CSV table of C-alpha atoms in Angstrom, one decimal:
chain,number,residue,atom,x,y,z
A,1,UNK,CA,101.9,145.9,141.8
A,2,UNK,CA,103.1,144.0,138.4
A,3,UNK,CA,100.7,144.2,136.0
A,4,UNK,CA,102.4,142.3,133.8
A,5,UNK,CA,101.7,139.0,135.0
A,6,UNK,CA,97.8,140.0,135.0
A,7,UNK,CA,95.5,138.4,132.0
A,8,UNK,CA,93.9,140.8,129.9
A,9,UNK,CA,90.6,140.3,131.6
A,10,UNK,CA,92.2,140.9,134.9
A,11,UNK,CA,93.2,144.3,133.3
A,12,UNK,CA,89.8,145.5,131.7
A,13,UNK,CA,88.6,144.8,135.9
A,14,UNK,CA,91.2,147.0,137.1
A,15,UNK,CA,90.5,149.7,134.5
A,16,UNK,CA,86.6,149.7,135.1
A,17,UNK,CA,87.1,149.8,138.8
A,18,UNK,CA,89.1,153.2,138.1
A,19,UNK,CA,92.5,152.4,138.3
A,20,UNK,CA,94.1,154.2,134.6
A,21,UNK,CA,97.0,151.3,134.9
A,22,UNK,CA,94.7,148.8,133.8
A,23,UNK,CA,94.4,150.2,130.4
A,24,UNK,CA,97.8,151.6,130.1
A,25,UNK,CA,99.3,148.0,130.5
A,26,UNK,CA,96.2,146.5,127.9
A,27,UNK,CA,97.9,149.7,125.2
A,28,UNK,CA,101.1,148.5,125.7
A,29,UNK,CA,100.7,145.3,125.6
A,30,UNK,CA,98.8,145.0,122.3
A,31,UNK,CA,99.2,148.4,120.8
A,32,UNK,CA,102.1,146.9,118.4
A,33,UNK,CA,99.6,144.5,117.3
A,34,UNK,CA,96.7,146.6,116.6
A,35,UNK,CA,98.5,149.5,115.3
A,36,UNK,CA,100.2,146.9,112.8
A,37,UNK,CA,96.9,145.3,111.4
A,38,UNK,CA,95.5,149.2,110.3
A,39,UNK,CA,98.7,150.3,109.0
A,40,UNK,CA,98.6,146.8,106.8
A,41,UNK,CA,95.2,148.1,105.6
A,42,UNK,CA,95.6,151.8,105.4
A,43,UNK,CA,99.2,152.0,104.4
A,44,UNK,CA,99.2,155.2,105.7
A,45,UNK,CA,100.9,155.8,108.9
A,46,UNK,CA,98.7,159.1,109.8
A,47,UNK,CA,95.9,157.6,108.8
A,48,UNK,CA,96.7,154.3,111.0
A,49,UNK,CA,97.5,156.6,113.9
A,50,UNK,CA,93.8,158.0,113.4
A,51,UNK,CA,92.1,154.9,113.4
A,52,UNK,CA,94.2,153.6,116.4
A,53,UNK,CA,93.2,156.4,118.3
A,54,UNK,CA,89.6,156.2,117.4
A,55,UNK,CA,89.8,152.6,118.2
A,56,UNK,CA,90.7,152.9,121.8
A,57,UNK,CA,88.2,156.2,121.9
A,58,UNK,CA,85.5,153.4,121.6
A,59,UNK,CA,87.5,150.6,123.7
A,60,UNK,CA,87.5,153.7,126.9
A,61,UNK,CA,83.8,154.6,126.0
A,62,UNK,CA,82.5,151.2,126.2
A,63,UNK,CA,84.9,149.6,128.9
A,64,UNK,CA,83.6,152.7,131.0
A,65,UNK,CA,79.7,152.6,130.1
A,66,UNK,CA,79.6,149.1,131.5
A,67,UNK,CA,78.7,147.1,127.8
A,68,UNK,CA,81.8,145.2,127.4
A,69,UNK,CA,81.5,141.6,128.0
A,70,UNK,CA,83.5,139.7,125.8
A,71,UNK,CA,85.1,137.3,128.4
A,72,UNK,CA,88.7,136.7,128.3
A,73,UNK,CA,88.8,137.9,124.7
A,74,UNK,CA,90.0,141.3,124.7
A,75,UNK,CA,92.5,141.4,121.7
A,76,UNK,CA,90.1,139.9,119.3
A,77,UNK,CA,87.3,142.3,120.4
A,78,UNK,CA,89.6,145.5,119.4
A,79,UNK,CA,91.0,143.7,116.8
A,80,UNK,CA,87.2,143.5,115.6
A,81,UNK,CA,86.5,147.4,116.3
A,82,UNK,CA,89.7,148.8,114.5
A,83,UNK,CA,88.7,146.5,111.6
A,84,UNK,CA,85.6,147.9,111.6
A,85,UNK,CA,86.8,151.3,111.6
A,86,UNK,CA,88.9,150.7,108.5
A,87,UNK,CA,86.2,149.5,106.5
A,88,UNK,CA,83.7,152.3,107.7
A,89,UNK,CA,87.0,154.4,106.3
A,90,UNK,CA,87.1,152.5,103.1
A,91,UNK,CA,83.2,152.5,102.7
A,92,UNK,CA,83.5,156.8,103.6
A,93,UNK,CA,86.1,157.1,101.0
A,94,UNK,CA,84.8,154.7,98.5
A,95,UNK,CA,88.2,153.6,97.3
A,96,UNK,CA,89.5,150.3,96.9
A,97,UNK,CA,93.3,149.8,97.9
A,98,UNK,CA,95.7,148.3,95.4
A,99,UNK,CA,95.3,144.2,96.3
A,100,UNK,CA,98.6,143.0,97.4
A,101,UNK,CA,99.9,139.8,97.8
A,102,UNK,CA,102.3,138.1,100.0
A,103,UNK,CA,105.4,139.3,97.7
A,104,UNK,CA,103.9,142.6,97.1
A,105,UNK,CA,102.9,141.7,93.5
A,106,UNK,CA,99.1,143.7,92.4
A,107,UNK,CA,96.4,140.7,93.1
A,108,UNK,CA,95.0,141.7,89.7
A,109,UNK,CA,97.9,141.2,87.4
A,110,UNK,CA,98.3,137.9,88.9
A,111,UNK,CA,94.5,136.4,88.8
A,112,UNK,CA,94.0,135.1,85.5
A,113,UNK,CA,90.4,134.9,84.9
A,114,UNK,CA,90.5,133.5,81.4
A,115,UNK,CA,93.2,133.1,78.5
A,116,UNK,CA,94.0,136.7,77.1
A,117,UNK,CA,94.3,136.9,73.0
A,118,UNK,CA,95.2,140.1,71.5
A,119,UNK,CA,92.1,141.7,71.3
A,120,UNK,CA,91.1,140.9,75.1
A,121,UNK,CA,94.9,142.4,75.9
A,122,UNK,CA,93.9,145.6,74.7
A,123,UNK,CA,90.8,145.5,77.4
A,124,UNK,CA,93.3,144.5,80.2
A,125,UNK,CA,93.7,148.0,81.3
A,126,UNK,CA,90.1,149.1,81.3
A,127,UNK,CA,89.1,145.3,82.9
A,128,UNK,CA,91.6,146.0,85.4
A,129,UNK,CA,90.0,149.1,86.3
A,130,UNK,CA,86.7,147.8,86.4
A,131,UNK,CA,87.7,145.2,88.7
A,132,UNK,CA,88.7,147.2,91.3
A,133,UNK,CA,85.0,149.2,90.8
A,134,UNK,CA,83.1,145.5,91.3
A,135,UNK,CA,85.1,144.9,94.1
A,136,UNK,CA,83.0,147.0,95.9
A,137,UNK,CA,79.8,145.6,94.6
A,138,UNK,CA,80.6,142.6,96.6
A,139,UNK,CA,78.6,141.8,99.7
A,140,UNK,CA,80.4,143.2,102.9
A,141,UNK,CA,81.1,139.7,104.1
A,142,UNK,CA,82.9,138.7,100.8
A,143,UNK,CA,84.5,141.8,100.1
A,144,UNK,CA,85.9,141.8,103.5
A,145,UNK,CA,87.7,138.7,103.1
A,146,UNK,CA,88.9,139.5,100.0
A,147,UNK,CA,90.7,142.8,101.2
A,148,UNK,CA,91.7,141.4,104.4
A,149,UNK,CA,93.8,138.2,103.1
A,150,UNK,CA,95.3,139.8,100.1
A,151,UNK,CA,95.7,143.3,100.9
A,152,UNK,CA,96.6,142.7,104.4
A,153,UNK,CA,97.9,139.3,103.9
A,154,UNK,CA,96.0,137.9,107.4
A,155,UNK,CA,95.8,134.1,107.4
A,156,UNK,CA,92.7,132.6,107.1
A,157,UNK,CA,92.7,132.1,110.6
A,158,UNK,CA,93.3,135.5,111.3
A,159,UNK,CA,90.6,136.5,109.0
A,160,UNK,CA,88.4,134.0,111.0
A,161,UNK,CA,89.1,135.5,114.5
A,162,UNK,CA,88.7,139.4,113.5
A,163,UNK,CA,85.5,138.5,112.1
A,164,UNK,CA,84.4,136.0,114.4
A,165,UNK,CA,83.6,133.4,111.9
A,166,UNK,CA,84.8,129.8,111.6
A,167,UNK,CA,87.8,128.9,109.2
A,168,UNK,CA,85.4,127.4,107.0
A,169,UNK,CA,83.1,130.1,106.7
A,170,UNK,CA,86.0,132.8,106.0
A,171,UNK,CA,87.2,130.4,103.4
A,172,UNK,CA,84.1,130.3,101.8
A,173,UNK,CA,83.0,133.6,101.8
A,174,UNK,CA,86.8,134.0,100.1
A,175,UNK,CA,85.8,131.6,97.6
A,176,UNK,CA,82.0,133.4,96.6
A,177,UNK,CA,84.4,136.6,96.6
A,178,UNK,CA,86.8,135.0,93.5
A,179,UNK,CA,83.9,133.1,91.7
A,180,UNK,CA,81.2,136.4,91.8
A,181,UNK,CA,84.2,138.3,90.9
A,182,UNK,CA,85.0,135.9,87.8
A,183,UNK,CA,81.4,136.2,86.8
A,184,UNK,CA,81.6,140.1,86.9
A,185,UNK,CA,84.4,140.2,84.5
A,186,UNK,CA,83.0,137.5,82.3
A,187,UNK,CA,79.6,139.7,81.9
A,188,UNK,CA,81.4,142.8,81.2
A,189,UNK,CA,83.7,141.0,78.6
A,190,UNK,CA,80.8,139.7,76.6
A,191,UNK,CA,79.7,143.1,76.7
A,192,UNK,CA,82.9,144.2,75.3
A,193,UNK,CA,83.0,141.7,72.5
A,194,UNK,CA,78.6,142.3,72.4
């Protein structure tokens, strides 16, 4: 039997019906994939290899108790858990990763919130600090945006997908994230100069 040219759905059947092939053909179909979007979050290959292992420990516990239904939209579903599993990780830890963009410069030295003079260069350092700390004082939604399209450079349409939103609504959620984020440091620099 070629497995290969079943769907994805055809192989979540197979597996639930008890036959082990199902799910070893869904792994290594996708398991690049997967693997790849928690490494780009973690950036820690043990720790990627922990989450990817607890992500399929869920996948195998619900394929098997009956409660998976997402029709024809396997991926995105464990897409969606091992997500999930990295910000439960980040939430645990209570860290923020270093903000990355694209060309691997820190988000935060690029994002110019307002026009530096001297005396507001001396604050960079302890603003930059307390940027990362407000970070996580954003709602979940906004703060998952945020991490997800700069630290782990996902397209907005990515973004969209693994948190089964529209485009639109990833955007805008993006765009809250940048403007409450702007207000933050604007309240703790009059604070500063206060």
């Amino acid at each position: 039997m070629n497995l290969q040219s079943y769907n994805d759905q055809d192989l979540v059947k197979l597996y639930v019906t008890g036959n082990e092939n199902g799910l070893q053909e869904l792994l290594r179909r996708h398991k690049s994939k997967i693997y790849t979007s928690i490494y780009l979050l973690v950036k820690d290959q043990y720790l990627a290899e922990d989450i990817f292992q607890d992500t399929f420990i869920k996948v195998i516990n619900t394929l098997r108790s009956g409660r998976y239904n997402e029709e024809g939209k396997f991926l995105p579903w464990v897409m969606r858990i091992a997500h999930n599993l990295v910000i439960d990780y980040f939430r645990k830890e209570k860290r923020t990763p270093i903000i990355t963009s694209s060309d691997g410069m820190d988000v935060f030295n690029m994002l110019h919130f307002y026009d530096e003079s001297a005396e507001e260069k001396m604050l960079r350092d302890q603003t930059h600090k307390d940027l990362k700390a407000m970070i996580h004082l954003l709602p979940d939604e906004q703060k998952e945006v945020l991490l997800m399209r700069h630290y782990a450079d996902l397209s907005f349409k990515e973004i969209a997908d693994l948190t089964d939103v529209s485009i639109n609504t990833a955007l805008g959620r993006m765009r809250y994230a940048l403007s409450n984020l702007r207000k933050m440091l604007k309240t703790k620099e009059m604070t500063y100069k206060g």
